[in-house]
Coordinates of N, CA and C in Angstrom, one line a residue:
X1442 N 10.0 8.8 12.0 CA 9.7 8.2 11.3 C 10.5 8.8 9.6
X1443 N 10.8 7.5 9.1 CA 11.9 8.5 7.9 C 10.7 7.7 6.3
X1444 N 11.6 9.0 5.5 CA 10.5 8.1 4.2 C 11.5 8.7 2.7
X1445 N 11.8 7.9 2.1 CA 12.0 8.3 1.2 C 11.9 9.5 -0.5
X1446 N 12.4 10.0 -1.1 CA 11.6 11.1 -2.0 C 12.1 11.1 -3.1
X1447 N 11.6 11.1 -4.2 CA 12.1 11.9 -5.0 C 11.4 12.4 -6.1
X1448 N 12.1 13.6 -6.6 CA 11.6 14.8 -6.9 C 12.2 15.6 -8.1
X1449 N 11.3 14.5 -9.4 CA 11.6 15.4 -10.6 C 12.4 16.2 -10.6
X1450 N 12.7 16.7 -11.9 CA 13.6 17.4 -12.7 C 12.6 18.8 -13.6
X1451 N 11.5 19.6 -12.6 CA 10.6 20.8 -13.0 C 11.3 22.1 -11.4
X1452 N 10.5 23.2 -12.8 CA 10.8 24.3 -11.9 C 8.5 24.7 -11.7
X1453 N 8.5 23.6 -12.2 CA 7.0 24.3 -11.5 C 6.1 22.9 -10.6
X1454 N 5.4 22.9 -9.5 CA 5.1 22.0 -9.0 C 4.2 21.2 -9.3
X1455 N 4.1 19.1 -9.3 CA 4.0 18.4 -9.2 C 3.1 17.9 -8.6
X1456 N 2.7 17.0 -9.9 CA 1.5 15.6 -9.0 C 2.4 14.4 -8.3
X1457 N 1.7 14.1 -7.2 CA 2.4 13.1 -6.2 C 2.0 11.5 -6.1
X1458 N 3.1 10.7 -6.0 CA 2.2 9.3 -6.4 C 3.4 8.7 -4.4
X1459 N 2.0 8.2 -3.5 CA 2.4 7.9 -2.7 C 2.8 6.1 -2.8
X1460 N 3.6 5.4 -2.6 CA 3.9 4.6 -2.5 C 4.2 3.6 -1.1
X1461 N 3.0 2.2 -1.1 CA 3.7 1.6 -0.4 C 3.4 0.4 -0.6
X1462 N 5.1 -0.2 0.7 CA 6.2 -1.1 0.2 C 4.9 -2.3 1.4
X1463 N 5.3 -3.4 0.4 CA 4.8 -4.7 1.3 C 5.5 -5.0 2.4
X1464 N 6.3 -6.6 2.8 CA 6.2 -7.1 4.3 C 7.9 -7.2 3.9
X1465 N 8.4 -7.0 4.7 CA 10.0 -6.5 5.2 C 10.5 -5.6 5.2
X1466 N 10.0 -5.0 3.9 CA 10.8 -3.6 3.5 C 10.5 -2.5 4.2
X1467 N 11.2 -1.2 4.0 CA 10.9 -0.3 4.3 C 11.7 0.9 3.3
X1468 N 11.8 2.3 3.9 CA 11.3 3.4 3.2 C 13.2 3.6 2.8
X1469 N 14.3 2.9 3.3 CA 15.2 2.6 1.6 C 15.2 1.2 0.6
X1470 N 14.7 0.3 1.4 CA 14.6 -0.6 0.2 C 12.9 -0.8 -0.8
X1471 N 12.4 0.4 -0.6 CA 11.3 0.4 -0.9 C 11.8 0.8 -2.0
X1472 N 12.2 2.4 -2.1 CA 12.0 2.9 -3.5 C 13.2 2.3 -4.3
X1473 N 14.5 1.4 -4.1 CA 15.3 1.0 -4.7 C 14.2 -0.3 -5.1
X1474 N 13.5 -1.2 -5.1 CA 13.1 -2.1 -5.4 C 12.0 -2.2 -7.0
X1475 N 11.4 -0.5 -6.3 CA 11.1 -0.1 -7.4 C 11.3 0.7 -8.5
X1476 N 12.2 0.6 -8.0 CA 13.8 1.3 -9.2 C 14.1 1.8 -9.8
X1477 N 15.0 0.5 -8.9 CA 16.2 0.0 -9.2 C 17.1 -1.3 -9.3
X1478 N 15.8 -2.0 -9.8 CA 16.2 -3.0 -10.0 C 17.3 -3.5 -10.4
X1479 N 16.3 -3.1 -11.9 CA 18.2 -3.6 -12.9 C 19.5 -2.6 -12.8
X1480 N 19.9 -1.8 -11.2 CA 20.5 -1.5 -11.5 C 21.2 -0.4 -12.6
X1481 N 19.8 0.4 -12.6 CA 20.1 1.4 -13.3 C 19.1 2.0 -13.1
X1482 N 20.1 3.4 -12.9 CA 19.1 4.9 -12.8 C 17.8 5.0 -13.7
X1483 N 18.1 4.8 -14.7 CA 16.9 5.1 -16.0 C 16.1 3.4 -16.1
X1484 N 15.8 2.5 -14.9 CA 15.0 1.5 -15.0 C 13.8 2.0 -14.1
X1485 N 13.0 1.2 -13.9 CA 11.9 1.2 -13.1 C 11.4 3.0 -12.9
X1486 N 10.8 3.2 -11.5 CA 9.4 3.7 -11.8 C 10.5 5.8 -12.0
X1487 N 11.3 5.9 -10.9 CA 12.4 7.0 -11.1 C 11.9 7.2 -13.4
X1488 N 12.5 6.4 -13.8 CA 13.0 6.6 -15.1 C 11.4 7.6 -15.5
X1489 N 10.2 6.3 -15.3 CA 8.6 6.9 -15.7 C 8.2 7.8 -14.3
X1490 N 8.6 8.4 -13.4 CA 8.2 9.2 -13.0 C 8.9 11.0 -13.0
X1491 N 10.7 10.8 -13.8 CA 10.8 11.6 -14.2 C 10.1 12.0 -15.7
X1492 N 10.5 11.5 -16.2 CA 9.3 11.5 -17.7 C 8.0 12.6 -17.4
X1493 N 6.8 12.4 -16.6 CA 6.2 12.7 -16.4 C 6.0 13.8 -15.7
X1494 N 7.1 14.1 -14.6 CA 7.2 14.9 -13.8 C 7.0 14.7 -12.4
X1495 N 6.3 13.7 -11.9 CA 6.2 12.8 -10.5 C 6.8 12.9 -9.5
X1496 N 5.9 13.6 -8.4 CA 7.1 13.0 -7.1 C 7.1 12.0 -6.1
X1497 N 7.1 10.8 -6.5 CA 7.5 9.7 -5.7 C 7.5 10.0 -4.6
X1498 N 7.4 8.7 -3.4 CA 7.0 9.4 -1.9 C 7.0 7.7 -0.8
X1499 N 7.8 7.4 -0.4 CA 7.9 6.0 -0.2 C 8.6 6.0 1.3
X1500 N 7.0 5.7 2.3 CA 7.4 5.8 3.5 C 7.8 4.7 4.3
X1501 N 7.9 3.8 5.4 CA 8.4 3.1 5.4 C 6.9 2.2 6.0
X1502 N 7.8 0.7 6.2 CA 5.8 0.0 6.5 C 6.1 -0.3 7.8
X1503 N 7.2 0.5 9.4 CA 6.4 0.2 10.6 C 7.4 1.0 11.7
X1504 N 6.3 1.4 12.6 CA 7.6 2.1 13.4 C 8.7 0.8 13.7
X1505 N 9.8 2.2 13.7 CA 11.3 1.4 13.9 C 11.8 2.7 15.2
X1506 N 12.4 1.4 15.8 CA 13.2 1.4 17.1 C 12.3 2.0 18.8
X1507 N 11.2 1.1 18.8 CA 10.4 0.9 19.5 C 10.5 -0.3 20.5
X1508 N 11.2 -1.5 20.2 CA 12.4 -2.4 20.7 C 11.0 -3.1 22.1
X1509 N 9.8 -3.3 21.3 CA 9.1 -4.2 21.2 C 9.6 -5.6 21.6
X1510 N 9.3 -6.3 22.9 CA 9.3 -7.8 23.2 C 8.7 -8.9 21.8
X1511 N 9.8 -9.1 21.0 CA 9.4 -10.1 19.8 C 8.8 -9.5 18.7
X1512 N 9.5 -7.6 18.8 CA 8.9 -6.8 17.3 C 9.7 -7.4 16.2
X1513 N 10.3 -8.4 15.9 CA 11.4 -8.6 14.6 C 11.1 -10.6 14.8
X1514 N 11.1 -10.8 15.2 CA 10.6 -12.3 15.6 C 10.1 -13.4 14.0
X1515 N 9.2 -12.8 13.6 CA 8.7 -12.8 12.3 C 7.9 -11.6 11.4
X1516 N 8.3 -12.2 9.5 CA 8.3 -11.9 9.0 C 7.5 -11.1 9.0
X1517 N 6.3 -11.5 9.0 CA 4.9 -11.0 8.4 C 4.2 -10.4 9.2
X1518 N 4.9 -10.3 10.8 CA 3.8 -9.1 12.3 C 5.2 -8.9 13.2
X1519 N 4.5 -7.4 13.2 CA 5.3 -7.0 13.9 C 6.6 -5.7 12.6
X1520 N 7.9 -5.3 13.3 CA 8.4 -4.8 12.4 C 8.8 -5.2 11.6
X1521 N 8.0 -4.2 10.1 CA 8.4 -4.2 9.0 C 6.7 -5.0 8.5
X1522 N 6.0 -4.9 8.7 CA 4.5 -5.7 8.5 C 3.6 -5.6 9.3
X1523 N 4.0 -4.0 9.2 CA 2.4 -3.3 10.3 C 1.3 -3.6 10.4
X1524 N 1.2 -4.3 8.8 CA -0.3 -3.8 7.7 C -1.2 -2.5 7.7
X1525 N -0.7 -2.0 7.5 CA -1.4 -0.1 8.1 C -1.7 0.5 9.0
X1526 N -2.5 -0.6 9.8 CA -3.0 -0.4 10.9 C -3.5 0.8 11.9
X1527 N -4.0 1.0 13.0 CA -3.6 1.5 13.9 C -4.2 0.6 15.2
X1528 N -2.6 0.4 15.8 CA -2.9 -1.2 16.2 C -3.6 -0.8 17.6
X1529 N -5.2 -1.4 18.2 CA -5.5 -1.1 19.9 C -4.8 -2.5 20.7
X1530 N -3.9 -3.2 19.9 CA -3.9 -3.9 21.5 C -2.5 -3.4 22.1
X1531 N -2.1 -3.9 23.5 CA -1.3 -2.7 24.4 C -0.2 -3.0 24.0
X1532 N 0.1 -3.9 23.8 CA 1.9 -4.7 23.5 C 2.3 -3.6 22.7
X1533 N 0.8 -3.3 21.6 CA 1.3 -2.6 20.1 C 0.9 -1.8 19.9
X1534 N 0.1 -1.0 21.3 CA -0.2 0.0 20.5 C -0.2 1.3 20.1
X1535 N 2.1 1.4 20.7 CA 2.8 2.3 19.6 C 2.3 2.7 18.2
X1536 N 1.6 1.2 17.5 CA 2.2 0.9 16.1 C 0.6 1.8 15.3
X1537 N 0.6 3.0 14.8 CA -0.1 3.9 14.4 C -0.4 4.3 12.6
X1538 N 0.2 3.4 12.5 CA 0.6 3.8 10.7 C -0.8 4.0 10.2
X1539 N -1.5 3.7 10.1 CA -3.2 4.6 9.4 C -2.6 6.0 9.6
X1540 N -2.5 6.2 10.8 CA -2.9 7.4 11.4 C -1.6 8.4 10.5
X1541 N -0.7 7.7 11.3 CA 0.9 8.7 10.6 C 1.5 8.2 8.6
X1542 N 0.1 7.6 8.5 CA -0.2 8.0 6.5 C -0.9 8.2 6.1
X1543 N -2.2 8.7 7.2 CA -3.3 9.6 6.5 C -3.3 10.9 7.0
X1544 N -2.4 11.0 8.1 CA -2.1 12.9 8.3 C -1.2 13.2 9.0
X1545 N -0.1 12.5 9.5 CA 1.3 13.1 10.2 C 2.0 12.9 8.6
X1546 N 2.3 11.8 7.8 CA 2.8 12.3 6.6 C 2.0 13.3 5.6
X1547 N 0.9 12.9 5.7 CA 0.3 14.6 4.5 C 0.9 15.4 5.7
X1548 N 0.7 16.6 6.7 CA 1.8 17.3 7.4 C 2.6 17.2 7.3
X1549 N 3.6 16.3 6.9 CA 5.2 16.7 6.7 C 5.5 17.6 5.6
X1550 N 4.2 16.1 3.9 CA 4.5 16.7 2.9 C 4.2 18.0 2.4
X1551 N 3.2 18.1 2.9 CA 2.4 19.2 2.3 C 1.6 19.6 3.4
X1552 N 2.5 20.2 4.3 CA 2.3 21.3 5.6 C 3.7 22.4 5.7
X1553 N 3.1 24.0 6.5 CA 4.7 24.3 6.4 C 6.1 23.6 6.7
X1554 N 6.7 24.2 5.7 CA 8.2 23.5 6.4 C 8.0 21.9 5.7
X1555 N 6.9 22.1 4.4 CA 7.2 20.7 3.7 C 7.9 20.6 2.5
X1556 N 6.9 19.8 1.1 CA 8.1 20.1 0.1 C 7.6 20.9 -1.0
X1557 N 7.7 21.9 -0.9 CA 6.6 23.4 -1.6 C 6.9 23.1 -3.1
X1558 N 7.5 21.9 -3.9 CA 7.3 21.9 -5.1 C 5.6 21.0 -5.0
X1559 N 5.3 20.9 -4.8 CA 4.1 19.6 -4.7 C 3.0 19.9 -4.6
X1560 N 1.8 18.9 -5.8 CA 0.9 20.1 -5.7 C -0.4 18.3 -4.3
X1561 N -0.8 19.4 -4.1 CA -0.8 18.8 -3.4 C -2.5 18.4 -3.6
X1562 N -3.4 19.4 -4.4 CA -4.2 18.8 -5.4 C -3.9 17.8 -6.3
X1563 N -3.3 17.4 -6.9 CA -2.7 15.6 -7.3 C -2.4 14.5 -6.6
X1564 N -2.7 14.3 -6.1 CA -2.2 12.9 -5.5 C -2.7 11.6 -5.4
X1565 N -1.8 10.8 -5.9 CA -2.7 9.1 -5.9 C -1.6 8.6 -5.0
X1566 N -2.2 7.5 -4.5 CA -1.2 6.4 -3.6 C -1.5 4.6 -4.4
X1567 N 0.1 3.6 -4.6 CA 0.4 2.7 -4.8 C 0.6 1.7 -4.1
X1568 N 0.5 0.9 -4.8 CA 1.9 0.0 -3.3 C 1.7 -1.2 -4.0
X1569 N 2.3 -2.7 -3.1 CA 3.0 -4.3 -3.3 C 2.3 -4.6 -2.0
X1570 N 1.3 -5.7 -2.2 CA 0.8 -7.1 -2.1 C 1.0 -6.4 -0.6
X1571 N 1.1 -6.0 1.0 CA 0.9 -5.2 2.0 C 0.7 -3.7 2.0
X1572 N 1.4 -3.5 1.1 CA 1.4 -2.0 0.4 C 0.3 -2.0 0.1
X1573 N 0.0 -3.0 -0.6 CA -1.2 -3.0 -2.0 C -2.6 -2.9 -1.1
X1574 N -2.6 -3.8 -0.2 CA -3.9 -3.2 0.7 C -4.0 -2.6 1.0
X1575 N -3.0 -1.8 1.5 CA -2.5 -0.5 2.1 C -3.3 0.3 1.7
X1576 N -2.2 0.9 0.5 CA -3.0 1.1 -0.8 C -4.7 2.0 -1.0
X1577 N -5.6 0.5 -1.4 CA -6.6 0.5 -0.8 C -6.7 0.7 -0.2
X1578 N -7.0 0.0 1.1 CA -7.6 0.0 2.6 C -6.9 2.3 2.3
X1579 N -7.2 3.3 2.3 CA -5.8 4.5 2.8 C -7.2 4.5 1.7
X1580 N -7.4 4.7 0.4 CA -8.0 4.9 -0.8 C -9.5 5.7 0.1
X1581 N -10.1 4.0 -0.1 CA -11.6 3.6 -0.3 C -12.0 4.2 2.2
X1582 N -11.4 5.1 2.4 CA -12.0 5.4 3.6 C -11.3 6.6 3.8
X1583 N -10.7 7.0 2.9 CA -10.7 8.9 3.2 C -10.9 9.3 1.8
X1584 N -12.6 9.6 0.6 CA -13.1 9.3 -0.4 C -12.0 11.5 -0.1
X1585 N -11.9 11.1 -1.5 CA -11.7 12.5 -2.0 C -10.2 12.4 -2.0
X1586 N -9.3 11.8 -0.7 CA -8.1 12.4 -0.3 C -7.4 11.6 -2.0
X1587 N -7.1 11.1 -2.4 CA -6.3 10.2 -3.7 C -7.2 10.8 -5.0
X1588 N -6.4 11.4 -6.2 CA -7.3 11.1 -7.7 C -7.3 9.3 -8.1
X1589 N -6.4 8.0 -7.5 CA -7.1 6.9 -7.9 C -5.8 6.3 -6.9
X1590 N -6.4 5.1 -6.7 CA -5.4 3.7 -6.2 C -5.1 2.6 -7.4
X1591 N -3.8 2.9 -6.8 CA -3.5 1.2 -8.3 C -2.3 0.1 -7.5
X1592 N -2.6 -1.3 -7.4 CA -1.6 -2.0 -6.6 C -1.3 -3.1 -7.5
X1593 N -0.3 -3.3 -6.9 CA 0.6 -4.8 -7.3 C -0.2 -6.4 -6.3
X1594 N -0.7 -6.7 -6.6 CA -1.0 -8.5 -5.9 C -1.2 -8.1 -4.5
X1595 N -2.0 -6.9 -4.4 CA -2.6 -6.6 -3.1 C -3.4 -7.9 -2.2
X1596 N -2.5 -7.6 -1.1 CA -4.0 -8.4 0.0 C -5.0 -8.2 -0.1
X1597 N -6.3 -7.8 -1.0 CA -7.5 -7.5 -1.4 C -9.2 -7.7 0.0
X1598 N -8.1 -8.7 1.0 CA -9.3 -9.1 1.9 C -8.6 -10.1 2.9
X1599 N -8.1 -8.8 3.6 CA -7.3 -9.9 4.9 C -8.1 -11.0 6.0
X1600 N -8.7 -9.6 6.1 CA -9.8 -10.6 7.3 C -10.1 -11.9 7.1
X1601 N -10.0 -12.4 5.5 CA -9.9 -14.2 5.1 C -8.5 -14.4 5.1
X1602 N -8.0 -14.1 5.0 CA -6.5 -14.9 4.5 C -5.3 -15.1 6.0
X1603 N -4.6 -15.5 5.8 CA -3.8 -16.5 7.0 C -3.0 -14.7 8.0
X1604 N -2.1 -13.9 6.5 CA -1.4 -12.7 7.0 C -2.3 -12.2 7.8
X1605 N -3.7 -11.7 7.0 CA -5.0 -10.7 7.4 C -4.7 -11.5 9.1
X1606 N -5.2 -12.9 9.2 CA -5.7 -13.3 10.2 C -5.0 -12.7 11.4
X1607 N -3.8 -13.1 11.3 CA -2.7 -13.3 12.0 C -2.4 -11.6 12.3
X1608 N -2.1 -10.9 11.7 CA -1.7 -9.6 11.3 C -2.7 -8.6 13.0
X1609 N -4.7 -8.4 12.1 CA -5.3 -8.0 12.8 C -5.4 -8.8 14.1
X1610 N -5.3 -9.3 14.4 CA -5.8 -10.6 15.9 C -5.0 -10.1 16.5
X1611 N -3.7 -9.6 16.6 CA -2.7 -9.7 17.4 C -2.7 -8.0 17.4
X1612 N -2.5 -6.7 16.6 CA -3.3 -5.3 16.3 C -4.1 -4.9 17.1
X1613 N -5.1 -6.1 16.8 CA -6.6 -5.2 17.1 C -7.7 -6.3 17.4
X1614 N -6.7 -6.9 17.9 CA -8.0 -8.3 19.1 C -8.7 -9.0 18.2
X1615 N -9.8 -9.8 18.7 CA -10.2 -10.3 18.2 C -12.2 -9.7 18.4
X1616 N -11.9 -8.9 17.8 CA -13.0 -7.8 17.8 C -13.1 -8.0 16.1
X1617 N -14.0 -8.8 15.6 CA -13.6 -9.0 13.9 C -14.2 -8.2 13.3
X1618 N -15.4 -7.0 14.1 CA -16.5 -5.5 13.4 C -15.1 -4.6 13.5
X1619 N -14.6 -5.0 14.1 CA -13.0 -4.0 14.1 C -11.8 -4.2 13.1
X1620 N -12.4 -4.9 12.9 CA -10.8 -5.9 11.6 C -11.8 -4.8 10.1
X1621 N -12.8 -5.0 9.8 CA -14.3 -5.0 8.8 C -13.2 -3.4 8.2
X1622 N -12.4 -3.1 9.4 CA -12.3 -1.8 8.7 C -11.2 -1.2 8.5
X1623 N -10.5 -2.0 8.6 CA -9.1 -1.8 7.9 C -9.2 -2.9 6.0
X1624 N -10.5 -3.8 5.9 CA -10.3 -4.9 4.5 C -11.5 -3.9 3.3
X1625 N -9.9 -4.0 2.4 CA -10.3 -3.3 1.2 C -11.7 -4.1 1.1
X1626 N -12.4 -5.5 0.7 CA -13.2 -6.2 0.3 C -14.9 -5.7 0.9
X1627 N -14.5 -5.2 1.8 CA -15.9 -4.9 3.3 C -15.5 -3.4 3.1
X1628 N -14.4 -2.7 3.1 CA -15.3 -0.7 2.7 C -15.1 -0.1 1.4
X1629 N -15.1 -1.2 0.6 CA -15.3 -1.3 -1.5 C -17.0 -1.3 -1.3
X1630 N -17.9 -2.1 0.1 CA -18.7 -2.5 -0.1 C -19.1 -1.2 -0.4
X1631 N -18.8 -0.4 0.9 CA -19.6 0.3 0.9 C -19.3 2.3 0.4
X1632 N -18.0 2.3 0.0 CA -17.6 3.3 -0.6 C -18.6 4.3 -1.0
X1633 N -18.7 5.4 -0.7 CA -19.4 5.7 -1.3 C -19.1 7.7 -1.8
X1634 N -17.9 7.7 -1.8 CA -17.3 9.0 -2.3 C -17.5 9.4 -3.9
X1635 N -16.2 10.0 -4.4 CA -16.4 10.7 -5.7 C -16.3 9.8 -6.5
X1636 N -16.5 9.4 -7.7 CA -15.4 8.3 -8.6 C -14.0 7.9 -8.3
X1637 N -13.9 6.3 -7.8 CA -12.2 6.4 -7.7 C -12.0 5.7 -8.7
X1638 N -10.8 5.4 -9.0 CA -10.4 5.0 -10.1 C -9.4 3.5 -9.8
X1639 N -9.7 2.5 -9.8 CA -8.8 1.1 -9.6 C -8.0 0.8 -10.4
X1640 N -6.5 0.2 -9.9 CA -6.0 -0.6 -11.0 C -5.2 -1.8 -9.8
X1641 N -5.9 -2.5 -10.6 CA -5.1 -3.9 -9.4 C -4.3 -4.8 -11.2
X1642 N -3.1 -4.8 -11.3 CA -2.5 -6.4 -11.6 C -2.6 -7.4 -11.2
X1643 N -2.2 -8.5 -11.2 CA -2.4 -9.9 -10.5 C -1.0 -10.8 -11.6
X1644 N -0.2 -11.2 -11.2 CA 0.8 -12.1 -11.5 C -0.5 -13.6 -11.7
X1645 N -0.7 -14.5 -13.0 CA -1.4 -15.5 -12.9 C -0.9 -16.4 -12.0
X1646 N 0.9 -16.6 -11.8 CA 1.3 -17.5 -11.3 C 2.4 -17.2 -10.3
X1647 N 1.4 -16.2 -9.1 CA 1.8 -16.0 -8.1 C 1.6 -16.8 -6.9
X1648 N 2.4 -17.4 -6.2 CA 2.5 -18.4 -5.3 C 1.1 -18.4 -4.0
X1649 N 1.4 -17.3 -3.9 CA 0.3 -16.6 -2.3 C -1.4 -16.5 -3.3
X1650 N -1.6 -16.4 -4.2 CA -2.5 -16.0 -4.8 C -4.1 -16.7 -3.9
X1651 N -3.7 -18.1 -4.0 CA -5.2 -18.3 -3.4 C -5.6 -18.6 -2.4
X1652 N -4.2 -18.6 -1.4 CA -4.8 -18.8 0.0 C -5.1 -17.1 0.6
X1653 N -3.3 -16.4 0.1 CA -3.2 -15.2 0.9 C -3.8 -13.7 0.0
X1654 N -4.4 -14.1 -0.9 CA -4.0 -12.5 -2.1 C -5.8 -12.2 -1.9
X1655 N -6.7 -12.9 -2.5 CA -8.1 -12.4 -2.4 C -8.4 -12.4 -3.9
X1656 N -8.2 -11.9 -4.7 CA -8.5 -10.7 -5.9 C -9.2 -10.7 -5.7
X1657 N -10.2 -12.4 -6.0 CA -11.5 -11.9 -6.7 C -13.1 -12.2 -5.4
X1658 N -12.4 -12.3 -4.2 CA -13.9 -11.6 -3.8 C -13.9 -9.6 -4.0
X1659 N -12.6 -8.8 -3.9 CA -12.8 -7.4 -4.4 C -13.4 -7.6 -5.0
X1660 N -12.6 -8.1 -6.8 CA -13.8 -7.8 -7.7 C -14.9 -7.3 -8.2
X1661 N -15.1 -9.3 -6.7 CA -17.1 -9.2 -6.4 C -17.8 -7.9 -6.5
X1662 N -16.9 -7.4 -5.7 CA -17.4 -6.3 -3.8 C -17.9 -5.2 -5.0
X1663 N -16.4 -4.4 -5.8 CA -16.3 -3.2 -7.0 C -17.3 -3.3 -7.5
X1664 N -17.2 -4.3 -7.8 CA -17.9 -4.4 -9.7 C -19.7 -3.6 -8.8
X1665 N -20.3 -4.1 -7.8 CA -21.5 -4.4 -7.2 C -21.3 -2.3 -7.0
X1666 N -20.9 -2.2 -6.8 CA -20.3 -0.5 -6.8 C -20.2 0.4 -7.6
X1667 N -21.2 1.9 -8.5 CA -21.4 2.4 -9.5 C -20.1 3.4 -8.9
X1668 N -19.8 3.4 -8.0 CA -18.8 4.9 -7.6 C -17.2 4.5 -7.5
X1669 N -17.4 3.2 -8.1 CA -15.3 2.2 -8.0 C -15.5 2.6 -9.6
X1670 N -14.4 2.8 -9.9 CA -14.3 2.5 -11.8 C -13.3 1.5 -11.5
X1671 N -13.1 0.6 -11.3 CA -12.4 -1.0 -11.4 C -11.5 -1.1 -12.1
X1672 N -10.0 -1.2 -13.0 CA -9.2 -2.6 -13.7 C -8.6 -3.6 -13.1
X1673 N -9.4 -4.2 -13.2 CA -8.4 -5.9 -13.0 C -7.4 -6.6 -14.0
X1674 N -6.2 -6.7 -13.9 CA -6.3 -7.2 -14.7 C -4.9 -8.2 -14.6
X1675 N -5.4 -9.2 -15.1 CA -4.3 -11.3 -14.8 C -3.0 -10.6 -15.7
X1676 N -1.8 -11.0 -15.4 CA -0.4 -10.3 -16.1 C -0.3 -12.2 -15.9
X1677 N 0.1 -13.0 -17.3 CA 0.0 -13.8 -17.5 C 1.3 -14.1 -16.4
X1678 N 1.8 -14.8 -16.1 CA 3.4 -16.0 -15.7 C 3.7 -15.3 -15.0
X1679 N 2.8 -14.4 -15.1 CA 4.5 -14.1 -13.5 C 3.3 -14.4 -12.2
X1680 N 4.5 -14.0 -11.2 CA 4.5 -14.3 -9.4 C 4.8 -12.4 -8.9
X1681 N 5.1 -12.7 -7.4 CA 4.8 -12.6 -7.0 C 6.0 -11.2 -7.0
X1682 N 7.1 -11.1 -7.2 CA 8.2 -10.5 -6.7 C 7.8 -9.0 -7.4
X1683 N 9.6 -8.2 -7.6 CA 9.9 -7.1 -7.9 C 9.7 -7.0 -9.2
X1684 N 10.4 -7.6 -9.5 CA 10.0 -8.6 -11.3 C 9.2 -7.6 -11.7
X1685 N 7.8 -8.3 -11.7 CA 6.9 -7.8 -11.8 C 5.9 -6.7 -11.5
X1686 N 6.6 -6.0 -10.6 CA 6.2 -5.1 -10.9 C 7.4 -4.2 -11.9
X1687 N 8.2 -4.1 -12.1 CA 8.8 -3.5 -12.8 C 8.8 -3.7 -13.9
X1688 N 7.8 -4.2 -14.4 CA 7.6 -4.2 -15.7 C 6.7 -4.3 -15.6
X1689 N 5.3 -3.7 -15.5 CA 4.3 -2.6 -16.1 C 4.5 -1.6 -14.5
X1690 N 5.6 -1.1 -14.3 CA 5.3 0.0 -13.2 C 5.1 1.4 -14.4
X1691 N 5.8 1.1 -15.3 CA 5.1 2.1 -16.6 C 3.7 2.8 -16.3
X1692 N 2.9 1.3 -16.0 CA 1.5 1.7 -16.4 C 0.6 2.0 -14.9
X1693 N 1.6 2.2 -14.2 CA 1.1 2.8 -13.3 C 0.4 4.4 -12.3

């Protein structure tokens, strides 16, 4: 597995922000998507990361080079569309992205031989779309691992949307109780860890809003949990694109 890393110009240890990308992206395209949209090194996330002394780490969206039959036939399932789960069906059993993000990646980054300038006590995570789902899900399942979590237009209730149903049935089989382990709306109901700040931005003109993203379900569940500090913002006129991310990335 490969990843992209930005380290700010600082001699001190720096906080870390992980970014999980959405469908069809990889570790190479992710960093430009959030940083270089206007073809300027001063645009987007890197400008703010450099200013505030924050490291950015962008992992890939699925395993590569496995040559699984039909792996790349669909843009919303298989290659670059892992949904950050640990697959249990036989065909996809090598897709262990949840374990990769929560264990293997952390060891690579923070372990012996990792990046010594990173402060492992100051770590947060965010993402977009499928990656927003991943960021929320990983943070909710691993209480205390992240100081905060934020998401642009996350797939907030995947067990109830077509994208999620396709992915979860393919990766996890037909046991919907297992699906709930990767659904943020289900997970936020039972979260009982340290107070978790969550910021979600959603564009009002997102064409996936009503069918695929379902943020209102997450908001409804989160507001009933006193351990969740949720700020949910609707950005008028914005859609699902990376331009939406670039506009508000400085606040994340």
